[in-house]
PDB file of C-alpha atoms in Angstrom:
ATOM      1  CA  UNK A   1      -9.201 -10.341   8.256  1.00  0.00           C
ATOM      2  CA  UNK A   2      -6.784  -7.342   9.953  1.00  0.00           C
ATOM      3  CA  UNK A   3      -8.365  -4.166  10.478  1.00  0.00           C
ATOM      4  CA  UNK A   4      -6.830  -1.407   8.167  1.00  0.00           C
ATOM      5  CA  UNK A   5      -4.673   0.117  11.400  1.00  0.00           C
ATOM      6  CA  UNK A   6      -3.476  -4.041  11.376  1.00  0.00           C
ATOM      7  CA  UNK A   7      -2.966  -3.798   7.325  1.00  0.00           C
ATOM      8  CA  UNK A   8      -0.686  -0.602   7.689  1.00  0.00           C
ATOM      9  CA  UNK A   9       1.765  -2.286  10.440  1.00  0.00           C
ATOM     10  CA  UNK A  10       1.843  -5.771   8.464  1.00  0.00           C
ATOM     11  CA  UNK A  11       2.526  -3.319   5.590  1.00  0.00           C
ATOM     12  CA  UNK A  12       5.731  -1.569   6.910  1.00  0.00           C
ATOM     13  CA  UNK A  13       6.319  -4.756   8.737  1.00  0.00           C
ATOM     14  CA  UNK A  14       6.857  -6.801   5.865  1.00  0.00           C
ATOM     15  CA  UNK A  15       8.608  -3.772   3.898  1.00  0.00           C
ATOM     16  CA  UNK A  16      11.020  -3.305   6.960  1.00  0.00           C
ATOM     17  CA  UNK A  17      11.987  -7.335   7.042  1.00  0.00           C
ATOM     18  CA  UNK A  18      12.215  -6.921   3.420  1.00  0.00           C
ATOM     19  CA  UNK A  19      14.691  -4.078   3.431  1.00  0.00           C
ATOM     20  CA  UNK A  20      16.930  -4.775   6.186  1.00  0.00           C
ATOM     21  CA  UNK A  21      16.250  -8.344   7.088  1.00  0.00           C
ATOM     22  CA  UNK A  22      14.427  -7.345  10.743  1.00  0.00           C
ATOM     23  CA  UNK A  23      11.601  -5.057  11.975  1.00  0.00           C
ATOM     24  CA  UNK A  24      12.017  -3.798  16.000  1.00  0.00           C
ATOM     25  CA  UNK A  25       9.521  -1.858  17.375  1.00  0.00           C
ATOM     26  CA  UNK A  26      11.460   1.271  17.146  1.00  0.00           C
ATOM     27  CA  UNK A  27      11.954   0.957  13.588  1.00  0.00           C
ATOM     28  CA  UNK A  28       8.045   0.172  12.947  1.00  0.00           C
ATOM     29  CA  UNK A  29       7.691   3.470  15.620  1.00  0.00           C
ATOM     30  CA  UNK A  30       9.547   5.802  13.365  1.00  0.00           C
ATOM     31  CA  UNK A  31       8.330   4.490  10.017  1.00  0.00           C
ATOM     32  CA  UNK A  32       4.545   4.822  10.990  1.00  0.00           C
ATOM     33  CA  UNK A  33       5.513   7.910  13.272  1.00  0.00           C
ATOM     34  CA  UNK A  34       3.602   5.910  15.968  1.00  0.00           C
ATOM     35  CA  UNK A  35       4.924   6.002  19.773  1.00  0.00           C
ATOM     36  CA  UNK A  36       6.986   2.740  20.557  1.00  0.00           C
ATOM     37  CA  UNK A  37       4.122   2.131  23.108  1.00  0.00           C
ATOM     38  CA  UNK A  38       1.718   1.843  20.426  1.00  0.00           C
ATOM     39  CA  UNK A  39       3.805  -0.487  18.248  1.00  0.00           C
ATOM     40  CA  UNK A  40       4.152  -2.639  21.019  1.00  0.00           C
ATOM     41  CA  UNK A  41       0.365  -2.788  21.883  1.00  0.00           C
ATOM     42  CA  UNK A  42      -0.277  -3.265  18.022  1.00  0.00           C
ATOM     43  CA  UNK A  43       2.520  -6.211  17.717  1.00  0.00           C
ATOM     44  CA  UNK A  44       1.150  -8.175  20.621  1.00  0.00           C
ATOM     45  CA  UNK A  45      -2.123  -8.055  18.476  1.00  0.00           C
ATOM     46  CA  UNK A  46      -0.535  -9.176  15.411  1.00  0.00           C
ATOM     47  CA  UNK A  47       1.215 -12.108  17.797  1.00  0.00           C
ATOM     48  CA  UNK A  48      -2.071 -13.029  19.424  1.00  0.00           C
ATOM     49  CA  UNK A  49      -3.923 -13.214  15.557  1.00  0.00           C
ATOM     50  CA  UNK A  50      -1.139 -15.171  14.407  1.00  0.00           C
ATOM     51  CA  UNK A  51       0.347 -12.842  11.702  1.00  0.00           C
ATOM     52  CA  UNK A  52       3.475 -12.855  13.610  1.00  0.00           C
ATOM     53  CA  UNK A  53       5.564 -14.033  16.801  1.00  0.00           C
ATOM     54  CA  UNK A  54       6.627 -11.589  19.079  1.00  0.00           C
ATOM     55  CA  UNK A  55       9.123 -11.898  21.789  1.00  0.00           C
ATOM     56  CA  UNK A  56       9.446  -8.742  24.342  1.00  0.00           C
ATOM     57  CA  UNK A  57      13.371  -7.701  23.862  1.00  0.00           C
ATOM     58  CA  UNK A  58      14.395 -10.363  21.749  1.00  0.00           C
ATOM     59  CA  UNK A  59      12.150  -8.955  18.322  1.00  0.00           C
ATOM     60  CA  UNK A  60       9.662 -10.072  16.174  1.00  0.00           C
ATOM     61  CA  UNK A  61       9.086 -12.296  13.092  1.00  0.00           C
ATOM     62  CA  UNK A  62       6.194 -12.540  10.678  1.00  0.00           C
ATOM     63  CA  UNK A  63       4.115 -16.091  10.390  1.00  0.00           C
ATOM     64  CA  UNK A  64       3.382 -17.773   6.903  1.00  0.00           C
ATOM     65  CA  UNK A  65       0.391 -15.977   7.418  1.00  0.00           C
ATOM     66  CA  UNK A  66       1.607 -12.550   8.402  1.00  0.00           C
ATOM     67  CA  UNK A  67       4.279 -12.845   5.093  1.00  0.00           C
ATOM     68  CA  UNK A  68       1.133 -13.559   2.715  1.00  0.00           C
ATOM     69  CA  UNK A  69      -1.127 -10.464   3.859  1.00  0.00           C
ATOM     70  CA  UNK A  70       2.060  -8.416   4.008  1.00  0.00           C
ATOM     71  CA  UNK A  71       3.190  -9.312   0.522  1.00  0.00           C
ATOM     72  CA  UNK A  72      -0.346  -8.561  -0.556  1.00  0.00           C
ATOM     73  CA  UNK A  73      -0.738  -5.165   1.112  1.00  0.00           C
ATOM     74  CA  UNK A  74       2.762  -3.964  -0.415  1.00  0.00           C
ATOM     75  CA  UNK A  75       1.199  -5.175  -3.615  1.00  0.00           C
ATOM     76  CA  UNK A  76      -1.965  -3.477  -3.296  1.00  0.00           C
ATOM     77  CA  UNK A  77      -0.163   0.001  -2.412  1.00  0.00           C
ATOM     78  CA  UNK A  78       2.549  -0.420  -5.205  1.00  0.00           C
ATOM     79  CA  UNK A  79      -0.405  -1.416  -7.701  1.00  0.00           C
ATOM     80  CA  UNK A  80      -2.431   1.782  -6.576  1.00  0.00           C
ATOM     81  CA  UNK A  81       0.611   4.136  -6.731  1.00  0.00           C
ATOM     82  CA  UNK A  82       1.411   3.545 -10.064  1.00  0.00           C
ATOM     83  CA  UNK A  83      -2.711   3.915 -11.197  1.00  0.00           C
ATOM     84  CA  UNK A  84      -2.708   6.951 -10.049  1.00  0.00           C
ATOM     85  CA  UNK A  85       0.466   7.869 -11.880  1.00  0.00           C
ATOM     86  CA  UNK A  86      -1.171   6.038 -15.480  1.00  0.00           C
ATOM     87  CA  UNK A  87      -4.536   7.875 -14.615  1.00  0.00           C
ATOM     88  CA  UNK A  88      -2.107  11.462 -14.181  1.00  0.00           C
ATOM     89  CA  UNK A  89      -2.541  12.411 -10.548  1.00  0.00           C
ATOM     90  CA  UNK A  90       0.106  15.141  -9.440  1.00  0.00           C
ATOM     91  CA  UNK A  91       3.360  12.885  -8.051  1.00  0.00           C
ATOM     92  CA  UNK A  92       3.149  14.728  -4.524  1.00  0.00           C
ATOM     93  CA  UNK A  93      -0.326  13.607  -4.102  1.00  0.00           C
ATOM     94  CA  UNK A  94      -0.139   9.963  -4.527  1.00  0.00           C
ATOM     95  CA  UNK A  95       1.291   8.400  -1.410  1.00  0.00           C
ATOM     96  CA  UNK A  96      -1.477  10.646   0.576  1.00  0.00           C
ATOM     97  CA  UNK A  97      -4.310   9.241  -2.178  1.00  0.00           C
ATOM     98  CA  UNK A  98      -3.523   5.670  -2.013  1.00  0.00           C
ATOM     99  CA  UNK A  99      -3.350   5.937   2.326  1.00  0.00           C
ATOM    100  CA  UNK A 100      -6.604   7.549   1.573  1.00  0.00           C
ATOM    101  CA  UNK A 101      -8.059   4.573  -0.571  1.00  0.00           C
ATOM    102  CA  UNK A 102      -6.326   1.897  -0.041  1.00  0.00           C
ATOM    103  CA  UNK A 103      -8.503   0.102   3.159  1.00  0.00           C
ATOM    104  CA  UNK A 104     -11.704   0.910   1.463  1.00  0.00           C
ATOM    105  CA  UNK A 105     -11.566  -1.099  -1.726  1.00  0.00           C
ATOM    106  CA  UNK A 106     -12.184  -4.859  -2.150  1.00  0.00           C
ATOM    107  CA  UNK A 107      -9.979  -7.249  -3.157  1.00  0.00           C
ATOM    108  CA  UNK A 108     -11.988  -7.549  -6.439  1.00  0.00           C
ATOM    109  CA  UNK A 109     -11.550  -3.924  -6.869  1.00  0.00           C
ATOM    110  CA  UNK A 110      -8.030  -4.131  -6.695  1.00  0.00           C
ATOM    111  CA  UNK A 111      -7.794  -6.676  -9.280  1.00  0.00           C
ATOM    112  CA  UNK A 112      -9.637  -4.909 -11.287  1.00  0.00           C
ATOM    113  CA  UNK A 113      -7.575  -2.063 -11.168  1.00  0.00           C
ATOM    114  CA  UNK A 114      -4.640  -4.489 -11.437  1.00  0.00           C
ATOM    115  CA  UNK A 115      -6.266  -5.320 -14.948  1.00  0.00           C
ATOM    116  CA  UNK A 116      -6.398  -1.644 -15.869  1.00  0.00           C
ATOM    117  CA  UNK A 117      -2.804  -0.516 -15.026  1.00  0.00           C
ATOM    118  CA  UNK A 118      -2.320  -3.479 -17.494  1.00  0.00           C
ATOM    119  CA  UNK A 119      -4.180  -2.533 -20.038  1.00  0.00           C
ATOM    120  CA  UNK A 120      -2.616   0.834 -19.722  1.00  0.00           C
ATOM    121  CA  UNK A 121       1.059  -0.830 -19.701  1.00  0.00           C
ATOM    122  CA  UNK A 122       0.611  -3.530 -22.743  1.00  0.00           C
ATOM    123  CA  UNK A 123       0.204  -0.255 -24.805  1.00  0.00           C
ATOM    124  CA  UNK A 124       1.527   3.419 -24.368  1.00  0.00           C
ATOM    125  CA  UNK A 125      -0.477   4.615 -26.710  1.00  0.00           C
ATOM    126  CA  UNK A 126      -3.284   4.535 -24.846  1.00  0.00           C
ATOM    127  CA  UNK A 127      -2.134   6.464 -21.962  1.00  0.00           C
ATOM    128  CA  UNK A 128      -1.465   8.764 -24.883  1.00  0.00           C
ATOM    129  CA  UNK A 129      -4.589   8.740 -25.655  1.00  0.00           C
ATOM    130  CA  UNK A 130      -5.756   9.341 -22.284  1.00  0.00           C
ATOM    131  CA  UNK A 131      -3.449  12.783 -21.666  1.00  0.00           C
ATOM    132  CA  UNK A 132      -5.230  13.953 -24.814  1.00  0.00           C
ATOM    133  CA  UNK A 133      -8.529  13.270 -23.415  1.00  0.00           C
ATOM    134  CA  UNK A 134      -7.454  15.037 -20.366  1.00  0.00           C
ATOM    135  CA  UNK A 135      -6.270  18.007 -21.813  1.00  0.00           C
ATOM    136  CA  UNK A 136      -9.240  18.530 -23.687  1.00  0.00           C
ATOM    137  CA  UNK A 137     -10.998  18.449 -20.380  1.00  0.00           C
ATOM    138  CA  UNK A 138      -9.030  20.903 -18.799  1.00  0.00           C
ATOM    139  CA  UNK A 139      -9.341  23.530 -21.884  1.00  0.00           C
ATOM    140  CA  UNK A 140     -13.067  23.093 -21.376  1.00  0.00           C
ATOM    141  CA  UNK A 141     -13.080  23.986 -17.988  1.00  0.00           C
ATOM    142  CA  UNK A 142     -10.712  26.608 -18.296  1.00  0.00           C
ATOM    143  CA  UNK A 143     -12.969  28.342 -21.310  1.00  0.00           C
ATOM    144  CA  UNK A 144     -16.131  28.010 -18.713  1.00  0.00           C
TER     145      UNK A 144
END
């Protein structure tokens, strides 16, 4: 299993390929505001774990492997973004939130929370329902 610093380059990895077709080390550099040096030390990793193949100069590309965990890690951040957006967080906290989160929580977690957003989705009215209970929350603490 990748460590989370692993997750978060297979992450952008995978988003990069998926964007513009390719992912250079510059490119993965910029997006994780990470020294080329660094990218390079973390790649060869990623090569030598089999989550991708690395050539110096010449690029990289993601293994079977490397696609699956990426896929799944895009997923998992998309999936937590939009839970926090159901559950109300403030938009220009999110992306720092799910960074915070996202590493610590199972796999069975996630699906779990998967099966919320859902539950949320199938039905409106129940986020509805769920602003409501909010607000009432907030008029308590603001009359205390």
């Amino acid at each position: 299993m990748p460590t989370p610093s692993m997750e978060d380059y297979l992450e952008r990895i995978y988003q990069l390929i998926d964007e513009k077709g390719y992912a250079r080390v510059s490119d993965i550099a910029e997006a994780l505001a990470v020294h080329p040096s660094s990218v390079t030390k973390m790649v060869q990793k990623l090569d030598a774990n089999d989550y991708l193949v690395y050539e110096k100069y010449r690029g990289l590309v993601l293994t079977s492997k490397g696609r699956k965990i990426g896929k799944r890690l895009v997923y998992r951040h998309e999936l937590l973004e939009e839970f926090m957006r159901i559950i109300g967080v403030d938009e220009s906290r999110i992306y720092k939130d799910v960074e915070g989160i996202e590493h610590h929580l199972s796999w069975e977690a996630i699906d779990r929370v998967g099966d919320l957003v859902q539950y949320f989705e199938e039905e409106p009215e129940r986020v509805e329902a769920l602003r409501k209970v909010q607000e009432k929350n907030e008029e308590a603490v603001k009359d205390n």
